[in-house]
Amino acid sequence: MGLQSGSLRARLVLQLLVVAAVLAVLLFFTVRYTADRAAEATQDAILGAATTSVAEQLRATEEGVEIDLAYSTFSMLGAIGQDRLFYRIDIGNSTVTGYDDLPLPEQRPTSLAAEFYTAPYLDTKIRISAVSRTIVVGTSPVPVLVMIGQTRQGQAAIAGALANRAALLGFGFFVLAVPLSLLSAGSIFNPINRLAEAVGRRGPRDLRAVRHPTPRELAPLVAALNGFVSRLRGALSQTETFIAEAAHHIRTPLSTVRTEAEIALRQSDNEATRIRLRSMIRGVEESARSASQLLDHAMVLYRSDQLEMVEVDMGQAARNVARAFGPTAELKEVSLIVLGDDRPLPTRGDPLLIEAALRNLVDNAIKYSPEETEVCIALSQGNGMVKVRVCDQGRGLSGASMEQLAQRFSRGGNVSDVVGSGLGLTIVTEVIAALGGEFLLEEQATGGTCANMSLPQH
Amino acid sequence: MRQYVIAAALMCCATRVEAYEIEDERLFGPPNMPVISVLSTTDTDVFAPVIEAFLAAHPDHALRYVAASSQEVFRAMRDEDAQFDLVISSAMDLQMKLANDGFAAPIVSAQTQALPPWTKWRDRLFGFALEPVVLMASKKAMQGLVLPRTRRDLIDLLRANPDRFNGRIATYDPNISGAGYLFATQDARQTDAFWRLAEVMGRLNAQLYCCSGEMITGLENNELALAYNIVGSYAFTRVQGSDDLVVIELEDFTVALVRTAFVPRNAERPQMGAELLDFMLSKTDGQTTRSGGAALLPREQAALPPHVRPIRLDPGLLVYLDRIKRANFLAEWNAAMTQP
Ligand SMILES: Nc1ncnc2c1ncn2[C@@H]1O[C@H](COP(=O)(O)OP(=O)(O)OP(=O)(O)O)[C@@H](O)[C@H]1O
Ligand SMILES: [Mg+2]
């Protein structure tokens, strides 16, 4: 049997049941023994008193000895459990009356204090009480031995009845123990279940230490879990820092390469060389773009780990982004307009994250639009949300789904020669998830694409 | 002298004197069938209806009925190792002693378990009929006298009319009759008036009998005027056809005897013995057993008339069987009987 695996609950219940069964059996035997002893002591006392009283009533007369057995004494002795009765009276060395072959005590009792012993007699086993005294016959003292024996069916019946009741009680305990142990097993596993639930409920990037209140016995498990989590978090943030640093280190030499290549392009007349230089510049542009997007991505991951929620005015953020993209839009003769920012649109979040998301949406809108078109950033609020809608008049999504496009390094089939790394929408969705908002990218029926982002109102 | 011999025989019961004496032996039912043997103190004629009813229900069996005195029944079982399937006796003390000393086999059946506790001893000895022990008188002999209602009345009556009752009062001889001994000892246990009565009877030269039937015959023949301690079943049967006899249940107390039966441990067909016992105990089948004076055993002792005192089936009965106790009792009795 798999002791290592299997159900802890089943094991616990089994163990509790075994304990209950052992206790029940123990109870049965203890009560039986005790009841038997108690009944024996009681009946011994009665039997002893009867024997003593017969002995006391022995009298010496002229003809010998007078013995008076009391009818009521014998009646009484048979009362408990209708036991069989035997007796024997010895005077000197001869049996004067009763059952001649009734077993004698091993040691002759020395006084009227009764001696008790158990002996086999006829077809049964009897308990005998023996008493001795001395009477004077004529002038000489003669020893007298009085013995009364009885079967002990009554005693056995009393002990048996009590033991049966105890066994019933024990069995009752046993029966009661089954649901109780199930219940207690359940309650013991409750904290574990709650802990598992609490850990399971966490978001995919929630790597905080577990602070859930747990019983002392679970502390090692929680400590181990927290150690593991912190190691994981360390490794992760290391990777993120590393990526950020790497991106930063790549960007600088890349811009040098780009400047040099542009100078070379300007100076060269050789068409073949110029083509090469142009493709080189494009490559460098793409790498730079990747590096800066990676940097942004790392920043988003890092900040969403240690979120600080502050009040952010969405209108302000949109204007900032629009201002930053002003030159780019102008270069492409795309008119970039912000609508609905005339009243405050307060939301909660990390301003850098919100701007990163907006930046990527506006970047896409301009990037995938032809020249002399319009990109509109429309702001609104409703249903407790602040909404941002970025619409262009560009090429649309060519049927690609948002889930696909939002994947890391995934780019659409519609990109043609537009430079990009495929991380833009990834950043957007991560920001939205961290701030608890919604995001939808949809193609418009009139052509062009609309990106809808909404964040909870402050 | 005779009583001495019997007492001596009882005392040294280990020595086998002779085979037990029987009064009657009869075989019922078809011959060459398995035979159920019954040893009983009840007269064969009285018990015959029961046997016939039982055999009607068990046609594949025959039944050997042996009637003997209670002493002989006791001796047969105890000393002679006689083989019977059911032993019936009115001598409760002797039956009790046999059961106590392990001569009875345990019987557990619906019938025996339904018996009220005071009519059985363990699962060994079972009472099946209750009969009062009564005083009988001849109206003719009692002419002009008031019938006694208590023992005190009886003593006064005897003392006041010595001439009329001299030699005309009878009772059991406890020396020879087991039932007589039982009744006398139970009387002595109940009241001190018993010994006064014994003395008065002794002075009036009481006639001592072995059996109830003979005493009743004595009354019928006008040889006797009063008979003390007559077994109820005989008394009530015989009084029916007679306009001279009367039965008197003394009101200070009337000892009631429980007829008992057991299946011996050495029975050859204990199963059949137990079946006959069940038959006797069953409400409808057993009715014949109880007719003629033997009352049904009431469930509660309290249901009996207050003056009726059934003898209890318990080891107290062993006391008067003690050889010294018995010798002392009989000595006292004989002293009371033989007065100048
Ligand atoms: N406004 C849009 N119009 C048309 N296609 C779009 C638009 N926005 C996104 N897409 C499609 O979705 C893809 C993924 O966009 P995403 O911003 O993640 O990557 P990218 O723009 O290609 O690269 P970068 O990381 O440099 O932004 C794009 O490659 C493009 O095919
Ligand atoms: Mg993009």
mmCIF file of N, CA and C in Angstrom, chain A residues 65-72 74-75 77-78 81-87 95-100 122-123 151 153, chain B residues 97 99-102 117 120-122 124 186 189 265 311-325 328:
data_model
loop_
_atom_site.group_PDB
_atom_site.id
_atom_site.type_symbol
_atom_site.label_atom_id
_atom_site.label_comp_id
_atom_site.label_asym_id
_atom_site.label_seq_id
_atom_site.Cartn_x
_atom_site.Cartn_y
_atom_site.Cartn_z
ATOM 1 N N VAL A 65 -23.770 -32.970 69.382
ATOM 2 C CA VAL A 65 -23.790 -31.588 68.912
ATOM 3 C C VAL A 65 -25.137 -31.295 68.285
ATOM 4 N N GLU A 66 -25.644 -30.106 68.527
ATOM 5 C CA GLU A 66 -26.893 -29.734 67.887
ATOM 6 C C GLU A 66 -26.591 -28.742 66.764
ATOM 7 N N ILE A 67 -27.130 -29.083 65.622
ATOM 8 C CA ILE A 67 -26.892 -28.219 64.464
ATOM 9 C C ILE A 67 -28.222 -27.689 63.992
ATOM 10 N N ASP A 68 -28.313 -26.396 63.849
ATOM 11 C CA ASP A 68 -29.568 -25.836 63.352
ATOM 12 C C ASP A 68 -29.309 -25.023 62.082
ATOM 13 N N LEU A 69 -29.611 -25.656 60.970
ATOM 14 C CA LEU A 69 -29.466 -24.924 59.709
ATOM 15 C C LEU A 69 -30.709 -24.053 59.543
ATOM 16 N N ALA A 70 -30.505 -22.793 59.229
ATOM 17 C CA ALA A 70 -31.650 -21.892 59.110
ATOM 18 C C ALA A 70 -32.212 -21.942 57.695
ATOM 19 N N TYR A 71 -33.530 -22.211 57.652
ATOM 20 C CA TYR A 71 -34.226 -22.325 56.372
ATOM 21 C C TYR A 71 -34.036 -21.047 55.554
ATOM 22 N N SER A 72 -34.204 -19.896 56.236
ATOM 23 C CA SER A 72 -34.163 -18.617 55.508
ATOM 24 C C SER A 72 -32.771 -18.334 54.963
ATOM 25 N N PHE A 74 -30.607 -20.552 53.895
ATOM 26 C CA PHE A 74 -30.434 -21.338 52.676
ATOM 27 C C PHE A 74 -31.260 -20.760 51.533
ATOM 28 N N SER A 75 -32.460 -20.317 51.858
ATOM 29 C CA SER A 75 -33.318 -19.695 50.849
ATOM 30 C C SER A 75 -32.611 -18.508 50.221
ATOM 31 N N LEU A 77 -29.389 -17.755 50.196
ATOM 32 C CA LEU A 77 -28.170 -18.067 49.440
ATOM 33 C C LEU A 77 -28.486 -18.461 48.007
ATOM 34 N N GLY A 78 -29.675 -19.052 47.826
ATOM 35 C CA GLY A 78 -30.037 -19.474 46.477
ATOM 36 C C GLY A 78 -30.703 -18.370 45.689
ATOM 37 N N GLY A 81 -29.368 -15.571 41.342
ATOM 38 C CA GLY A 81 -29.092 -16.446 40.201
ATOM 39 C C GLY A 81 -29.455 -17.895 40.427
ATOM 40 N N GLN A 82 -30.300 -18.185 41.443
ATOM 41 C CA GLN A 82 -30.740 -19.552 41.723
ATOM 42 C C GLN A 82 -29.567 -20.519 41.718
ATOM 43 N N ASP A 83 -28.582 -20.183 42.533
ATOM 44 C CA ASP A 83 -27.391 -21.021 42.543
ATOM 45 C C ASP A 83 -27.615 -22.303 43.343
ATOM 46 N N ARG A 84 -26.827 -23.312 42.987
ATOM 47 C CA ARG A 84 -26.892 -24.590 43.708
ATOM 48 C C ARG A 84 -26.119 -24.462 45.009
ATOM 49 N N LEU A 85 -26.556 -25.239 46.001
ATOM 50 C CA LEU A 85 -25.991 -25.078 47.334
ATOM 51 C C LEU A 85 -25.488 -26.415 47.878
ATOM 52 N N PHE A 86 -24.317 -26.400 48.490
ATOM 53 C CA PHE A 86 -23.762 -27.598 49.108
ATOM 54 C C PHE A 86 -23.161 -27.200 50.445
ATOM 55 N N TYR A 87 -23.181 -28.124 51.385
ATOM 56 C CA TYR A 87 -22.575 -27.788 52.672
ATOM 57 C C TYR A 87 -22.004 -29.042 53.306
ATOM 58 N N THR A 95 -17.286 -36.229 59.288
ATOM 59 C CA THR A 95 -18.342 -35.386 58.741
ATOM 60 C C THR A 95 -19.648 -35.794 59.386
ATOM 61 N N VAL A 96 -20.304 -34.848 60.061
ATOM 62 C CA VAL A 96 -21.545 -35.228 60.735
ATOM 63 C C VAL A 96 -22.759 -35.030 59.853
ATOM 64 N N THR A 97 -22.689 -34.077 58.953
ATOM 65 C CA THR A 97 -23.839 -33.888 58.071
ATOM 66 C C THR A 97 -23.397 -33.159 56.805
ATOM 67 N N GLY A 98 -24.297 -33.163 55.824
ATOM 68 C CA GLY A 98 -24.009 -32.487 54.568
ATOM 69 C C GLY A 98 -23.357 -33.416 53.569
ATOM 70 N N TYR A 99 -22.608 -32.851 52.647
ATOM 71 C CA TYR A 99 -22.007 -33.615 51.557
ATOM 72 C C TYR A 99 -20.613 -34.050 51.994
ATOM 73 N N ASP A 100 -20.454 -35.350 52.214
ATOM 74 C CA ASP A 100 -19.212 -35.877 52.786
ATOM 75 C C ASP A 100 -17.993 -35.558 51.940
ATOM 76 N N LEU A 122 -18.787 -32.226 41.935
ATOM 77 C CA LEU A 122 -19.778 -32.904 41.095
ATOM 78 C C LEU A 122 -19.540 -32.517 39.631
ATOM 79 N N ASP A 123 -20.577 -31.969 38.986
ATOM 80 C CA ASP A 123 -20.431 -31.649 37.569
ATOM 81 C C ASP A 123 -20.149 -30.172 37.371
ATOM 82 N N THR A 151 -22.728 -22.569 43.626
ATOM 83 C CA THR A 151 -22.315 -22.271 42.258
ATOM 84 C C THR A 151 -22.424 -20.768 42.078
ATOM 85 N N GLN A 153 -23.502 -19.020 39.186
ATOM 86 C CA GLN A 153 -24.195 -18.598 37.966
ATOM 87 C C GLN A 153 -24.659 -17.160 38.076
ATOM 88 N N LYS B 97 -33.584 -31.386 45.956
ATOM 89 C CA LYS B 97 -32.265 -31.919 46.280
ATOM 90 C C LYS B 97 -31.666 -32.627 45.065
ATOM 91 N N ALA B 99 -32.264 -31.958 41.953
ATOM 92 C CA ALA B 99 -31.871 -30.923 40.986
ATOM 93 C C ALA B 99 -30.603 -30.226 41.453
ATOM 94 N N ASN B 100 -30.549 -29.917 42.749
ATOM 95 C CA ASN B 100 -29.377 -29.225 43.295
ATOM 96 C C ASN B 100 -28.124 -30.081 43.136
ATOM 97 N N ASP B 101 -28.284 -31.376 43.340
ATOM 98 C CA ASP B 101 -27.112 -32.244 43.295
ATOM 99 C C ASP B 101 -26.768 -32.687 41.883
ATOM 100 N N GLY B 102 -27.447 -32.106 40.906
ATOM 101 C CA GLY B 102 -27.025 -32.297 39.520
ATOM 102 C C GLY B 102 -27.645 -33.484 38.816
ATOM 103 N N PRO B 117 -41.474 -17.155 37.346
ATOM 104 C CA PRO B 117 -40.203 -17.524 37.994
ATOM 105 C C PRO B 117 -40.378 -18.318 39.280
ATOM 106 N N LYS B 120 -40.457 -22.358 39.066
ATOM 107 C CA LYS B 120 -39.383 -23.213 38.544
ATOM 108 C C LYS B 120 -38.083 -22.873 39.249
ATOM 109 N N TRP B 121 -37.187 -23.832 39.200
ATOM 110 C CA TRP B 121 -35.863 -23.568 39.744
ATOM 111 C C TRP B 121 -34.865 -23.735 38.600
ATOM 112 N N ARG B 122 -34.260 -22.590 38.227
ATOM 113 C CA ARG B 122 -33.351 -22.553 37.094
ATOM 114 C C ARG B 122 -34.024 -23.185 35.876
ATOM 115 N N ARG B 124 -34.033 -26.401 35.433
ATOM 116 C CA ARG B 124 -33.956 -27.815 35.781
ATOM 117 C C ARG B 124 -35.286 -28.385 36.287
ATOM 118 N N GLN B 186 -43.030 -27.922 56.704
ATOM 119 C CA GLN B 186 -43.494 -26.603 56.268
ATOM 120 C C GLN B 186 -44.455 -26.001 57.301
ATOM 121 N N ARG B 189 -42.453 -24.768 60.114
ATOM 122 C CA ARG B 189 -41.756 -23.547 59.732
ATOM 123 C C ARG B 189 -42.699 -22.338 59.816
ATOM 124 N N ARG B 265 -30.657 -36.341 34.063
ATOM 125 C CA ARG B 265 -29.466 -36.172 33.245
ATOM 126 C C ARG B 265 -29.118 -37.454 32.484
ATOM 127 N N ILE B 311 -45.269 -23.491 48.623
ATOM 128 C CA ILE B 311 -43.897 -23.774 49.070
ATOM 129 C C ILE B 311 -42.948 -23.309 47.967
ATOM 130 N N ARG B 312 -41.965 -22.517 48.340
ATOM 131 C CA ARG B 312 -41.058 -21.975 47.325
ATOM 132 C C ARG B 312 -40.025 -22.993 46.914
ATOM 133 N N LEU B 313 -39.722 -22.972 45.620
ATOM 134 C CA LEU B 313 -38.689 -23.866 45.089
ATOM 135 C C LEU B 313 -37.343 -23.185 45.288
ATOM 136 N N ASP B 314 -36.727 -23.391 46.436
ATOM 137 C CA ASP B 314 -35.407 -22.818 46.630
ATOM 138 C C ASP B 314 -34.590 -23.709 47.565
ATOM 139 N N PRO B 315 -33.309 -23.429 47.719
ATOM 140 C CA PRO B 315 -32.458 -24.336 48.499
ATOM 141 C C PRO B 315 -32.851 -24.416 49.970
ATOM 142 N N GLY B 316 -33.751 -23.559 50.431
ATOM 143 C CA GLY B 316 -34.246 -23.695 51.792
ATOM 144 C C GLY B 316 -34.823 -25.089 52.013
ATOM 145 N N LEU B 317 -35.389 -25.646 50.945
ATOM 146 C CA LEU B 317 -35.973 -26.988 51.030
ATOM 147 C C LEU B 317 -34.948 -28.037 51.434
ATOM 148 N N LEU B 318 -33.664 -27.730 51.182
ATOM 149 C CA LEU B 318 -32.614 -28.703 51.500
ATOM 150 C C LEU B 318 -32.421 -28.841 53.008
ATOM 151 N N VAL B 319 -32.831 -27.783 53.724
ATOM 152 C CA VAL B 319 -32.516 -27.732 55.151
ATOM 153 C C VAL B 319 -33.100 -28.918 55.905
ATOM 154 N N TYR B 320 -34.422 -29.199 55.685
ATOM 155 C CA TYR B 320 -35.043 -30.289 56.458
ATOM 156 C C TYR B 320 -34.612 -31.661 55.963
ATOM 157 N N LEU B 321 -33.892 -31.693 54.858
ATOM 158 C CA LEU B 321 -33.365 -32.980 54.396
ATOM 159 C C LEU B 321 -32.027 -33.280 55.044
ATOM 160 N N ASP B 322 -31.485 -32.295 55.737
ATOM 161 C CA ASP B 322 -30.234 -32.520 56.446
ATOM 162 C C ASP B 322 -30.437 -33.668 57.435
ATOM 163 N N ARG B 323 -29.472 -34.582 57.463
ATOM 164 C CA ARG B 323 -29.718 -35.798 58.251
ATOM 165 C C ARG B 323 -29.926 -35.482 59.735
ATOM 166 N N ILE B 324 -29.159 -34.535 60.261
ATOM 167 C CA ILE B 324 -29.308 -34.222 61.682
ATOM 168 C C ILE B 324 -30.627 -33.505 61.932
ATOM 169 N N LYS B 325 -30.902 -32.565 61.042
ATOM 170 C CA LYS B 325 -32.135 -31.810 61.171
ATOM 171 C C LYS B 325 -33.337 -32.751 61.083
ATOM 172 N N ASN B 328 -33.594 -34.873 64.186
ATOM 173 C CA ASN B 328 -34.133 -34.091 65.303
ATOM 174 C C ASN B 328 -35.624 -33.869 65.151
#
